[in-house]
Amino acid sequence: MDIGLIGLGKMGGNMRERMRRAGLTVVGYDRNPDVSDVDSLEALVEALPSPKVVWVMVPAGEPTRATVQELAGLLGEGDVVVDGGNSRWTDDLANAELLAPKGIGYVDCGVSGGVWGLENGYALMYGGDADDIAKVQPAFDALKPEGEFGSVHAGKVGAGHFSKMVHNGIEYAIMQAYAEGWELLEKAELTENVTEVFRSWREGTVIRSWLLDLMVNALDADPGLSQVAGYAEDSGEGRWTVEAGIENAVATPAITAALYARFVSRQDDAPTMKAIAAMRNQFGGHAVRSSAPKGGDAEGTSGAEQSETAKKAGAGSAEEPAES
């Protein structure tokens, strides 16, 4: 299979490599010429045989909308655009409507795996017509984790990103619970080695998970998380999940509380948010803020200052989605 890939940041660059390892021919384009295979979207499209499949991995919102609009003028009937970024599902409906008059298919794909996806594979949730999905299927098969699970045709256009949105909302709540538990263990002063308690939970307990593994990685790298400020960003999906809950009359108290806790973190250097920020750095390479120096503001760490494990997993560029 031949496929075009737009956006070669932390995730996009690793996705290109994973697909190439699986035998796919990938033509990549990024604003950074050092990582691009071609120098323009026009050149990318020209390099692909028909039907052309172009996968977009740029930041959600206007960058994605502008890229899809440009592709609408370059592609033709039978071609397919895949949005693999963190777009809101309502944008998918607008993008599909834009492409439909020209007979260009549209597939939205929520991608989870962060900077670890190159080796572990990416969990994929995609929406769209079956015929369009079939044209992209070899790429899905190359990117997904080994085994029976990790990839799903979630439904019609919008279903992929809606599913990923809910996934990230759940992630907010799980991370918040781990972080609050860590702060309580640290503050109570009864437990002599909190990191080892967390490590012990990695086997045999009902709360074991990959996020727990990453929390332990962060504590190993920075015991007490003294190098991390208690400030955690939100990338959009948590807010959208809460809004969708309201629109559908579904109560989401745990997810909502986790989102609001991130808002509070921006007002105070909260220990719980140190843990949230550390886990976000571990799975996605998201920048963390160092503790604020006297007389100045804290700054986000550069790639060189991130944890060694995150650095080894992949380096980003300007052309990348915001998430996990």
PDB file of C-alpha atoms in Angstrom:
ATOM      1  CA  MET A   1       0.000   0.000   0.000  1.00  0.00           C
ATOM      2  CA  ASP A   2       1.063   3.596  -0.726  1.00  0.00           C
ATOM      3  CA  ILE A   3      -0.038   6.304   1.695  1.00  0.00           C
ATOM      4  CA  GLY A   4       0.690   9.977   2.239  1.00  0.00           C
ATOM      5  CA  LEU A   5       1.269  11.229   5.780  1.00  0.00           C
ATOM      6  CA  ILE A   6       1.055  14.922   6.672  1.00  0.00           C
ATOM      7  CA  GLY A   7       2.635  15.882  10.002  1.00  0.00           C
ATOM      8  CA  LEU A   8       5.780  14.108  11.204  1.00  0.00           C
ATOM      9  CA  GLY A   9       5.966  15.144  14.856  1.00  0.00           C
ATOM     10  CA  LYS A  10       6.256  12.930  17.929  1.00  0.00           C
ATOM     11  CA  MET A  11       3.462  10.637  16.766  1.00  0.00           C
ATOM     12  CA  GLY A  12       3.426  11.187  13.018  1.00  0.00           C
ATOM     13  CA  GLY A  13       7.126  10.503  12.591  1.00  0.00           C
ATOM     14  CA  ASN A  14       6.918   7.266  14.543  1.00  0.00           C
ATOM     15  CA  MET A  15       3.780   6.219  12.675  1.00  0.00           C
ATOM     16  CA  ARG A  16       5.612   6.667   9.376  1.00  0.00           C
ATOM     17  CA  GLU A  17       8.398   4.416  10.634  1.00  0.00           C
ATOM     18  CA  ARG A  18       6.016   1.739  11.947  1.00  0.00           C
ATOM     19  CA  MET A  19       4.132   1.603   8.635  1.00  0.00           C
ATOM     20  CA  ARG A  20       7.388   1.376   6.714  1.00  0.00           C
ATOM     21  CA  ARG A  21       8.525  -1.495   8.906  1.00  0.00           C
ATOM     22  CA  ALA A  22       5.312  -3.274   7.922  1.00  0.00           C
ATOM     23  CA  GLY A  23       6.139  -2.883   4.234  1.00  0.00           C
ATOM     24  CA  LEU A  24       3.984   0.136   3.348  1.00  0.00           C
ATOM     25  CA  THR A  25       5.304   2.892   1.100  1.00  0.00           C
ATOM     26  CA  VAL A  26       4.876   6.145   3.024  1.00  0.00           C
ATOM     27  CA  VAL A  27       5.377   9.608   1.553  1.00  0.00           C
ATOM     28  CA  GLY A  28       5.662  12.103   4.404  1.00  0.00           C
ATOM     29  CA  TYR A  29       5.296  15.879   4.447  1.00  0.00           C
ATOM     30  CA  ASP A  30       6.013  18.258   7.332  1.00  0.00           C
ATOM     31  CA  ARG A  31       6.699  21.983   7.649  1.00  0.00           C
ATOM     32  CA  ASN A  32      10.133  20.932   8.865  1.00  0.00           C
ATOM     33  CA  PRO A  33      12.075  20.114   5.679  1.00  0.00           C
ATOM     34  CA  ASP A  34      14.592  18.042   7.629  1.00  0.00           C
ATOM     35  CA  VAL A  35      12.044  15.273   8.186  1.00  0.00           C
ATOM     36  CA  SER A  36       9.968  15.603   4.984  1.00  0.00           C
ATOM     37  CA  ASP A  37      10.107  13.276   1.999  1.00  0.00           C
ATOM     38  CA  VAL A  38       8.603  15.939  -0.299  1.00  0.00           C
ATOM     39  CA  ASP A  39       8.511  19.714  -0.218  1.00  0.00           C
ATOM     40  CA  SER A  40       4.775  20.336  -0.630  1.00  0.00           C
ATOM     41  CA  LEU A  41       1.306  18.816  -0.393  1.00  0.00           C
ATOM     42  CA  GLU A  42       1.118  18.934  -4.179  1.00  0.00           C
ATOM     43  CA  ALA A  43       4.263  16.811  -4.437  1.00  0.00           C
ATOM     44  CA  LEU A  44       2.894  14.370  -1.856  1.00  0.00           C
ATOM     45  CA  VAL A  45      -0.345  13.877  -3.791  1.00  0.00           C
ATOM     46  CA  GLU A  46       1.492  13.500  -7.103  1.00  0.00           C
ATOM     47  CA  ALA A  47       3.689  10.772  -5.616  1.00  0.00           C
ATOM     48  CA  LEU A  48       0.725   8.546  -4.721  1.00  0.00           C
ATOM     49  CA  PRO A  49      -1.028   6.075  -7.044  1.00  0.00           C
ATOM     50  CA  SER A  50      -4.831   6.136  -7.265  1.00  0.00           C
ATOM     51  CA  PRO A  51      -6.945   5.692  -5.276  1.00  0.00           C
ATOM     52  CA  LYS A  52      -4.898   8.007  -3.104  1.00  0.00           C
ATOM     53  CA  VAL A  53      -4.980   7.755   0.697  1.00  0.00           C
ATOM     54  CA  VAL A  54      -3.689  10.740   2.677  1.00  0.00           C
ATOM     55  CA  TRP A  55      -3.430  10.602   6.483  1.00  0.00           C
ATOM     56  CA  VAL A  56      -3.397  13.943   8.333  1.00  0.00           C
ATOM     57  CA  MET A  57      -1.558  14.201  11.687  1.00  0.00           C
ATOM     58  CA  VAL A  58      -1.512  17.919  12.464  1.00  0.00           C
ATOM     59  CA  PRO A  59      -2.904  19.874  15.433  1.00  0.00           C
ATOM     60  CA  ALA A  60      -6.681  19.823  15.799  1.00  0.00           C
ATOM     61  CA  GLY A  61      -8.782  22.834  14.878  1.00  0.00           C
ATOM     62  CA  GLU A  62      -7.812  25.314  12.199  1.00  0.00           C
ATOM     63  CA  PRO A  63      -4.538  23.561  11.126  1.00  0.00           C
ATOM     64  CA  THR A  64      -6.479  20.362  10.371  1.00  0.00           C
ATOM     65  CA  ARG A  65      -9.403  22.180   8.737  1.00  0.00           C
ATOM     66  CA  ALA A  66      -7.028  24.147   6.503  1.00  0.00           C
ATOM     67  CA  THR A  67      -5.137  20.994   5.511  1.00  0.00           C
ATOM     68  CA  VAL A  68      -8.342  19.141   4.611  1.00  0.00           C
ATOM     69  CA  GLN A  69      -9.538  22.123   2.590  1.00  0.00           C
ATOM     70  CA  GLU A  70      -6.266  22.194   0.656  1.00  0.00           C
ATOM     71  CA  LEU A  71      -6.484  18.457   0.018  1.00  0.00           C
ATOM     72  CA  ALA A  72     -10.013  18.945  -1.332  1.00  0.00           C
ATOM     73  CA  GLY A  73      -8.466  20.872  -4.200  1.00  0.00           C
ATOM     74  CA  LEU A  74      -5.762  18.279  -4.860  1.00  0.00           C
ATOM     75  CA  LEU A  75      -7.539  14.924  -4.577  1.00  0.00           C
ATOM     76  CA  GLY A  76     -10.268  13.385  -6.711  1.00  0.00           C
ATOM     77  CA  GLU A  77     -13.060  10.856  -6.809  1.00  0.00           C
ATOM     78  CA  GLY A  78     -12.278   7.628  -4.984  1.00  0.00           C
ATOM     79  CA  ASP A  79      -9.465   9.111  -2.901  1.00  0.00           C
ATOM     80  CA  VAL A  80      -9.626   9.113   0.904  1.00  0.00           C
ATOM     81  CA  VAL A  81      -8.548  11.588   3.598  1.00  0.00           C
ATOM     82  CA  VAL A  82      -7.890  10.251   7.112  1.00  0.00           C
ATOM     83  CA  ASP A  83      -7.778  12.652  10.060  1.00  0.00           C
ATOM     84  CA  GLY A  84      -5.718  10.930  12.746  1.00  0.00           C
ATOM     85  CA  GLY A  85      -5.313  13.964  14.995  1.00  0.00           C
ATOM     86  CA  ASN A  86      -7.382  14.936  18.011  1.00  0.00           C
ATOM     87  CA  SER A  87     -10.141  16.732  16.147  1.00  0.00           C
ATOM     88  CA  ARG A  88     -13.534  17.247  17.703  1.00  0.00           C
ATOM     89  CA  TRP A  89     -16.064  14.886  16.134  1.00  0.00           C
ATOM     90  CA  THR A  90     -18.211  17.789  14.927  1.00  0.00           C
ATOM     91  CA  ASP A  91     -15.293  18.908  12.741  1.00  0.00           C
ATOM     92  CA  ASP A  92     -15.355  15.475  11.109  1.00  0.00           C
ATOM     93  CA  LEU A  93     -18.922  16.011   9.931  1.00  0.00           C
ATOM     94  CA  ALA A  94     -17.933  19.344   8.360  1.00  0.00           C
ATOM     95  CA  ASN A  95     -14.822  17.859   6.730  1.00  0.00           C
ATOM     96  CA  ALA A  96     -16.764  14.933   5.265  1.00  0.00           C
ATOM     97  CA  GLU A  97     -19.382  17.333   3.897  1.00  0.00           C
ATOM     98  CA  LEU A  98     -16.644  19.444   2.300  1.00  0.00           C
ATOM     99  CA  LEU A  99     -15.086  16.445   0.513  1.00  0.00           C
ATOM    100  CA  ALA A 100     -18.268  14.618  -0.508  1.00  0.00           C
ATOM    101  CA  PRO A 101     -19.151  16.698  -3.610  1.00  0.00           C
ATOM    102  CA  LYS A 102     -15.842  15.668  -5.186  1.00  0.00           C
ATOM    103  CA  GLY A 103     -16.340  12.002  -4.320  1.00  0.00           C
ATOM    104  CA  ILE A 104     -13.462  12.071  -1.813  1.00  0.00           C
ATOM    105  CA  GLY A 105     -13.975   9.769   1.155  1.00  0.00           C
ATOM    106  CA  TYR A 106     -13.303  10.794   4.730  1.00  0.00           C
ATOM    107  CA  VAL A 107     -12.276   8.678   7.720  1.00  0.00           C
ATOM    108  CA  ASP A 108     -11.746   9.997  11.242  1.00  0.00           C
ATOM    109  CA  CYS A 109      -9.356   8.020  13.412  1.00  0.00           C
ATOM    110  CA  GLY A 110      -8.675   8.478  17.103  1.00  0.00           C
ATOM    111  CA  VAL A 111      -5.111   7.371  17.824  1.00  0.00           C
ATOM    112  CA  SER A 112      -3.769   6.450  21.252  1.00  0.00           C
ATOM    113  CA  GLY A 113      -0.241   5.364  22.022  1.00  0.00           C
ATOM    114  CA  GLY A 114       1.757   8.543  22.354  1.00  0.00           C
ATOM    115  CA  VAL A 115       5.502   8.393  21.985  1.00  0.00           C
ATOM    116  CA  TRP A 116       5.490   4.646  22.754  1.00  0.00           C
ATOM    117  CA  GLY A 117       3.447   3.656  19.709  1.00  0.00           C
ATOM    118  CA  LEU A 118       6.398   2.923  17.438  1.00  0.00           C
ATOM    119  CA  GLU A 119       7.297  -0.165  19.435  1.00  0.00           C
ATOM    120  CA  ASN A 120       3.983  -1.021  21.126  1.00  0.00           C
ATOM    121  CA  GLY A 121       1.544  -0.103  18.383  1.00  0.00           C
ATOM    122  CA  TYR A 122      -1.299   2.409  18.385  1.00  0.00           C
ATOM    123  CA  ALA A 123      -4.843   1.824  19.583  1.00  0.00           C
ATOM    124  CA  LEU A 124      -7.096   2.960  16.738  1.00  0.00           C
ATOM    125  CA  MET A 125     -10.760   3.995  16.759  1.00  0.00           C
ATOM    126  CA  TYR A 126     -12.033   4.947  13.301  1.00  0.00           C
ATOM    127  CA  GLY A 127     -15.277   6.100  11.764  1.00  0.00           C
ATOM    128  CA  GLY A 128     -16.455   6.217   8.177  1.00  0.00           C
ATOM    129  CA  ASP A 129     -18.026   4.235   5.337  1.00  0.00           C
ATOM    130  CA  ALA A 130     -16.934   0.621   4.962  1.00  0.00           C
ATOM    131  CA  ASP A 131     -15.596   1.185   1.430  1.00  0.00           C
ATOM    132  CA  ASP A 132     -13.369   4.032   2.606  1.00  0.00           C
ATOM    133  CA  ILE A 133     -12.218   2.041   5.630  1.00  0.00           C
ATOM    134  CA  ALA A 134     -11.200  -0.831   3.333  1.00  0.00           C
ATOM    135  CA  LYS A 135      -8.850   1.467   1.396  1.00  0.00           C
ATOM    136  CA  VAL A 136      -7.086   2.430   4.630  1.00  0.00           C
ATOM    137  CA  GLN A 137      -7.166  -1.020   6.281  1.00  0.00           C
ATOM    138  CA  PRO A 138      -3.530  -1.992   5.503  1.00  0.00           C
ATOM    139  CA  ALA A 139      -2.396   1.148   7.368  1.00  0.00           C
ATOM    140  CA  PHE A 140      -4.647   0.331  10.321  1.00  0.00           C
ATOM    141  CA  ASP A 141      -3.244  -3.207  10.400  1.00  0.00           C
ATOM    142  CA  ALA A 142       0.333  -1.900  10.340  1.00  0.00           C
ATOM    143  CA  LEU A 143      -0.226   0.622  13.122  1.00  0.00           C
ATOM    144  CA  LYS A 144      -2.314  -1.396  15.589  1.00  0.00           C
ATOM    145  CA  PRO A 145      -0.751  -3.380  18.444  1.00  0.00           C
ATOM    146  CA  GLU A 146      -0.099  -7.072  17.977  1.00  0.00           C
ATOM    147  CA  GLY A 147      -2.933  -9.327  19.066  1.00  0.00           C
ATOM    148  CA  GLU A 148      -6.698  -9.459  18.739  1.00  0.00           C
ATOM    149  CA  PHE A 149      -7.571  -6.032  20.105  1.00  0.00           C
ATOM    150  CA  GLY A 150      -6.480  -2.413  19.694  1.00  0.00           C
ATOM    151  CA  SER A 151      -8.349  -1.511  16.512  1.00  0.00           C
ATOM    152  CA  VAL A 152     -12.061  -0.904  15.903  1.00  0.00           C
ATOM    153  CA  HIS A 153     -14.399   0.451  13.245  1.00  0.00           C
ATOM    154  CA  ALA A 154     -16.467   2.440  15.719  1.00  0.00           C
ATOM    155  CA  GLY A 155     -19.218   3.547  13.350  1.00  0.00           C
ATOM    156  CA  LYS A 156     -20.018   6.295  10.887  1.00  0.00           C
ATOM    157  CA  VAL A 157     -17.997   9.486  10.341  1.00  0.00           C
ATOM    158  CA  GLY A 158     -17.305  11.128  13.713  1.00  0.00           C
ATOM    159  CA  ALA A 159     -17.517   7.897  15.715  1.00  0.00           C
ATOM    160  CA  GLY A 160     -13.749   7.441  15.815  1.00  0.00           C
ATOM    161  CA  HIS A 161     -12.955  10.801  17.336  1.00  0.00           C
ATOM    162  CA  PHE A 162     -16.004  10.649  19.612  1.00  0.00           C
ATOM    163  CA  SER A 163     -14.745   7.315  20.965  1.00  0.00           C
ATOM    164  CA  LYS A 164     -11.233   8.729  21.438  1.00  0.00           C
ATOM    165  CA  MET A 165     -12.714  11.745  23.206  1.00  0.00           C
ATOM    166  CA  VAL A 166     -14.443   9.489  25.736  1.00  0.00           C
ATOM    167  CA  HIS A 167     -11.233   7.439  26.061  1.00  0.00           C
ATOM    168  CA  ASN A 168      -9.338  10.587  27.021  1.00  0.00           C
ATOM    169  CA  GLY A 169     -12.048  11.651  29.435  1.00  0.00           C
ATOM    170  CA  ILE A 170     -11.673   8.302  31.206  1.00  0.00           C
ATOM    171  CA  GLU A 171      -7.914   8.833  31.182  1.00  0.00           C
ATOM    172  CA  TYR A 172      -8.387  12.127  33.035  1.00  0.00           C
ATOM    173  CA  ALA A 173     -10.305  10.401  35.821  1.00  0.00           C
ATOM    174  CA  ILE A 174      -7.879   7.471  36.179  1.00  0.00           C
ATOM    175  CA  MET A 175      -4.857   9.755  36.334  1.00  0.00           C
ATOM    176  CA  GLN A 176      -6.569  11.939  38.915  1.00  0.00           C
ATOM    177  CA  ALA A 177      -7.244   8.923  41.144  1.00  0.00           C
ATOM    178  CA  TYR A 178      -3.631   7.719  40.983  1.00  0.00           C
ATOM    179  CA  ALA A 179      -2.365  11.230  41.663  1.00  0.00           C
ATOM    180  CA  GLU A 180      -4.633  11.801  44.667  1.00  0.00           C
ATOM    181  CA  GLY A 181      -3.628   8.433  46.111  1.00  0.00           C
ATOM    182  CA  TRP A 182       0.036   9.298  45.702  1.00  0.00           C
ATOM    183  CA  GLU A 183      -0.376  12.631  47.471  1.00  0.00           C
ATOM    184  CA  LEU A 184      -2.259  11.001  50.368  1.00  0.00           C
ATOM    185  CA  LEU A 185       0.418   8.330  50.836  1.00  0.00           C
ATOM    186  CA  GLU A 186       3.144  10.979  50.801  1.00  0.00           C
ATOM    187  CA  LYS A 187       1.394  13.320  53.226  1.00  0.00           C
ATOM    188  CA  ALA A 188       0.255  10.731  55.795  1.00  0.00           C
ATOM    189  CA  GLU A 189       3.912   9.886  56.660  1.00  0.00           C
ATOM    190  CA  LEU A 190       3.047   6.287  57.545  1.00  0.00           C
ATOM    191  CA  THR A 191       4.392   4.730  54.381  1.00  0.00           C
ATOM    192  CA  GLU A 192       8.179   4.762  54.220  1.00  0.00           C
ATOM    193  CA  ASN A 193       8.546   4.139  50.485  1.00  0.00           C
ATOM    194  CA  VAL A 194       5.611   5.362  48.444  1.00  0.00           C
ATOM    195  CA  THR A 195       7.295   4.563  45.130  1.00  0.00           C
ATOM    196  CA  GLU A 196       7.669   0.918  46.124  1.00  0.00           C
ATOM    197  CA  VAL A 197       4.017   0.767  47.138  1.00  0.00           C
ATOM    198  CA  PHE A 198       3.035   1.988  43.687  1.00  0.00           C
ATOM    199  CA  ARG A 199       5.473  -0.463  42.113  1.00  0.00           C
ATOM    200  CA  SER A 200       3.924  -3.362  44.058  1.00  0.00           C
ATOM    201  CA  TRP A 201       0.516  -2.519  42.593  1.00  0.00           C
ATOM    202  CA  ARG A 202       1.800  -3.295  39.093  1.00  0.00           C
ATOM    203  CA  GLU A 203       1.210  -7.033  39.626  1.00  0.00           C
ATOM    204  CA  GLY A 204      -1.885  -8.782  40.932  1.00  0.00           C
ATOM    205  CA  THR A 205      -4.024  -5.784  41.883  1.00  0.00           C
ATOM    206  CA  VAL A 206      -7.268  -4.681  40.273  1.00  0.00           C
ATOM    207  CA  ILE A 207      -5.876  -1.175  39.626  1.00  0.00           C
ATOM    208  CA  ARG A 208      -2.802  -2.233  37.629  1.00  0.00           C
ATOM    209  CA  SER A 209      -2.519  -0.436  34.280  1.00  0.00           C
ATOM    210  CA  TRP A 210      -0.076   1.133  31.864  1.00  0.00           C
ATOM    211  CA  LEU A 211      -0.693   4.532  33.474  1.00  0.00           C
ATOM    212  CA  LEU A 212       0.380   3.019  36.793  1.00  0.00           C
ATOM    213  CA  ASP A 213       3.551   1.720  35.115  1.00  0.00           C
ATOM    214  CA  LEU A 214       4.268   5.214  33.802  1.00  0.00           C
ATOM    215  CA  MET A 215       3.638   6.757  37.209  1.00  0.00           C
ATOM    216  CA  VAL A 216       6.296   4.455  38.639  1.00  0.00           C
ATOM    217  CA  ASN A 217       8.661   5.409  35.804  1.00  0.00           C
ATOM    218  CA  ALA A 218       8.168   9.071  36.669  1.00  0.00           C
ATOM    219  CA  LEU A 219       8.789   8.453  40.378  1.00  0.00           C
ATOM    220  CA  ASP A 220      11.932   6.471  39.607  1.00  0.00           C
ATOM    221  CA  ALA A 221      13.242   9.336  37.485  1.00  0.00           C
ATOM    222  CA  ASP A 222      12.288  12.033  40.014  1.00  0.00           C
ATOM    223  CA  PRO A 223      11.473  10.749  43.528  1.00  0.00           C
ATOM    224  CA  GLY A 224       8.922  13.058  45.109  1.00  0.00           C
ATOM    225  CA  LEU A 225       8.458  14.805  41.730  1.00  0.00           C
ATOM    226  CA  SER A 226      10.481  17.745  42.975  1.00  0.00           C
ATOM    227  CA  GLN A 227      11.394  18.788  39.427  1.00  0.00           C
ATOM    228  CA  VAL A 228       7.783  19.015  38.251  1.00  0.00           C
ATOM    229  CA  ALA A 229       5.482  21.952  38.926  1.00  0.00           C
ATOM    230  CA  GLY A 230       1.939  21.132  40.030  1.00  0.00           C
ATOM    231  CA  TYR A 231       0.435  22.494  36.815  1.00  0.00           C
ATOM    232  CA  ALA A 232      -1.406  20.279  34.324  1.00  0.00           C
ATOM    233  CA  GLU A 233      -2.763  21.324  30.932  1.00  0.00           C
ATOM    234  CA  ASP A 234      -5.878  19.916  29.302  1.00  0.00           C
ATOM    235  CA  SER A 235      -5.796  19.203  25.581  1.00  0.00           C
ATOM    236  CA  GLY A 236      -9.505  19.604  24.828  1.00  0.00           C
ATOM    237  CA  GLU A 237     -10.992  16.123  24.952  1.00  0.00           C
ATOM    238  CA  GLY A 238     -11.757  16.304  28.678  1.00  0.00           C
ATOM    239  CA  ARG A 239     -13.821  19.451  28.149  1.00  0.00           C
ATOM    240  CA  TRP A 240     -15.546  17.957  25.112  1.00  0.00           C
ATOM    241  CA  THR A 241     -16.406  14.788  27.054  1.00  0.00           C
ATOM    242  CA  VAL A 242     -18.034  16.814  29.826  1.00  0.00           C
ATOM    243  CA  GLU A 243     -19.951  18.859  27.245  1.00  0.00           C
ATOM    244  CA  ALA A 244     -21.111  15.677  25.487  1.00  0.00           C
ATOM    245  CA  GLY A 245     -22.279  14.321  28.831  1.00  0.00           C
ATOM    246  CA  ILE A 246     -24.381  17.436  29.340  1.00  0.00           C
ATOM    247  CA  GLU A 247     -25.787  17.260  25.803  1.00  0.00           C
ATOM    248  CA  ASN A 248     -26.778  13.609  26.281  1.00  0.00           C
ATOM    249  CA  ALA A 249     -27.920  13.922  29.931  1.00  0.00           C
ATOM    250  CA  VAL A 250     -25.184  11.504  31.062  1.00  0.00           C
ATOM    251  CA  ALA A 251     -23.591  12.341  34.413  1.00  0.00           C
ATOM    252  CA  THR A 252     -19.786  12.341  34.316  1.00  0.00           C
ATOM    253  CA  PRO A 253     -18.819  13.385  37.869  1.00  0.00           C
ATOM    254  CA  ALA A 254     -15.382  11.703  37.984  1.00  0.00           C
ATOM    255  CA  ILE A 255     -14.280  13.067  34.607  1.00  0.00           C
ATOM    256  CA  THR A 256     -15.678  16.512  35.391  1.00  0.00           C
ATOM    257  CA  ALA A 257     -13.897  16.634  38.754  1.00  0.00           C
ATOM    258  CA  ALA A 258     -10.617  15.608  37.111  1.00  0.00           C
ATOM    259  CA  LEU A 259     -10.987  18.370  34.523  1.00  0.00           C
ATOM    260  CA  TYR A 260     -11.771  20.980  37.164  1.00  0.00           C
ATOM    261  CA  ALA A 261      -8.763  19.832  39.205  1.00  0.00           C
ATOM    262  CA  ARG A 262      -6.548  20.744  36.257  1.00  0.00           C
ATOM    263  CA  PHE A 263      -8.073  24.209  36.200  1.00  0.00           C
ATOM    264  CA  VAL A 264      -7.314  24.559  39.924  1.00  0.00           C
ATOM    265  CA  SER A 265      -3.720  23.460  39.305  1.00  0.00           C
ATOM    266  CA  ARG A 266      -3.114  26.656  37.360  1.00  0.00           C
ATOM    267  CA  GLN A 267      -3.784  28.678  40.468  1.00  0.00           C
ATOM    268  CA  ASP A 268      -1.567  26.775  42.906  1.00  0.00           C
ATOM    269  CA  ASP A 269       1.379  24.367  42.856  1.00  0.00           C
ATOM    270  CA  ALA A 270      -0.618  21.271  43.840  1.00  0.00           C
ATOM    271  CA  PRO A 271       1.216  17.990  44.648  1.00  0.00           C
ATOM    272  CA  THR A 272      -1.521  15.965  42.939  1.00  0.00           C
ATOM    273  CA  MET A 273      -0.931  17.901  39.728  1.00  0.00           C
ATOM    274  CA  LYS A 274       2.781  17.104  39.857  1.00  0.00           C
ATOM    275  CA  ALA A 275       1.768  13.467  39.388  1.00  0.00           C
ATOM    276  CA  ILE A 276      -0.669  14.314  36.575  1.00  0.00           C
ATOM    277  CA  ALA A 277       1.975  16.368  34.760  1.00  0.00           C
ATOM    278  CA  ALA A 278       4.571  13.611  35.219  1.00  0.00           C
ATOM    279  CA  MET A 279       2.267  10.941  33.765  1.00  0.00           C
ATOM    280  CA  ARG A 280       1.385  13.166  30.779  1.00  0.00           C
ATOM    281  CA  ASN A 281       5.093  13.573  30.096  1.00  0.00           C
ATOM    282  CA  GLN A 282       5.653   9.821  30.330  1.00  0.00           C
ATOM    283  CA  PHE A 283       2.994   8.714  27.850  1.00  0.00           C
ATOM    284  CA  GLY A 284       2.916  11.621  25.435  1.00  0.00           C
ATOM    285  CA  GLY A 285       6.151  13.510  25.842  1.00  0.00           C
ATOM    286  CA  HIS A 286       4.110  16.534  26.868  1.00  0.00           C
ATOM    287  CA  ALA A 287       6.276  19.286  28.304  1.00  0.00           C
ATOM    288  CA  VAL A 288       6.278  19.643  32.062  1.00  0.00           C
ATOM    289  CA  ARG A 289       6.885  22.850  33.964  1.00  0.00           C
ATOM    290  CA  SER A 290       9.816  23.025  36.318  1.00  0.00           C
ATOM    291  CA  SER A 291       9.321  24.477  39.753  1.00  0.00           C
ATOM    292  CA  ALA A 292       9.158  28.262  39.545  1.00  0.00           C
ATOM    293  CA  PRO A 293      12.411  30.040  40.423  1.00  0.00           C
ATOM    294  CA  LYS A 294      12.299  32.929  42.862  1.00  0.00           C
ATOM    295  CA  GLY A 295      11.231  36.102  41.098  1.00  0.00           C
ATOM    296  CA  GLY A 296      10.261  34.363  37.878  1.00  0.00           C
ATOM    297  CA  ASP A 297       7.744  32.095  36.187  1.00  0.00           C
ATOM    298  CA  ALA A 298       8.226  28.391  35.619  1.00  0.00           C
ATOM    299  CA  GLU A 299       8.851  27.371  32.051  1.00  0.00           C
ATOM    300  CA  GLY A 300       7.936  24.216  30.159  1.00  0.00           C
ATOM    301  CA  THR A 301      10.895  21.878  29.899  1.00  0.00           C
ATOM    302  CA  SER A 302      12.559  21.346  26.575  1.00  0.00           C
ATOM    303  CA  GLY A 303      12.916  17.927  24.966  1.00  0.00           C
ATOM    304  CA  ALA A 304      16.396  17.677  26.493  1.00  0.00           C
ATOM    305  CA  GLU A 305      14.945  18.101  29.967  1.00  0.00           C
ATOM    306  CA  GLN A 306      12.192  15.512  29.640  1.00  0.00           C
ATOM    307  CA  SER A 307      12.544  12.037  31.134  1.00  0.00           C
ATOM    308  CA  GLU A 308      15.019   9.763  29.403  1.00  0.00           C
ATOM    309  CA  THR A 309      12.340   7.228  28.553  1.00  0.00           C
ATOM    310  CA  ALA A 310      10.205   9.848  26.821  1.00  0.00           C
ATOM    311  CA  LYS A 311      13.198  11.142  24.863  1.00  0.00           C
ATOM    312  CA  LYS A 312      14.068   7.674  23.579  1.00  0.00           C
ATOM    313  CA  ALA A 313      10.510   7.069  22.444  1.00  0.00           C
ATOM    314  CA  GLY A 314      10.422   9.924  19.936  1.00  0.00           C
ATOM    315  CA  ALA A 315      10.979  13.602  19.253  1.00  0.00           C
ATOM    316  CA  GLY A 316       8.316  16.001  18.027  1.00  0.00           C
ATOM    317  CA  SER A 317       7.969  18.863  15.625  1.00  0.00           C
ATOM    318  CA  ALA A 318       5.485  21.612  15.013  1.00  0.00           C
ATOM    319  CA  GLU A 319       3.311  19.314  12.872  1.00  0.00           C
ATOM    320  CA  GLU A 320       1.706  17.077  15.490  1.00  0.00           C
ATOM    321  CA  PRO A 321      -1.575  16.584  17.312  1.00  0.00           C
ATOM    322  CA  ALA A 322      -1.890  17.616  20.935  1.00  0.00           C
ATOM    323  CA  GLU A 323      -2.515  14.318  22.599  1.00  0.00           C
ATOM    324  CA  SER A 324      -1.945  10.940  23.910  1.00  0.00           C
TER     325      SER A 324
END
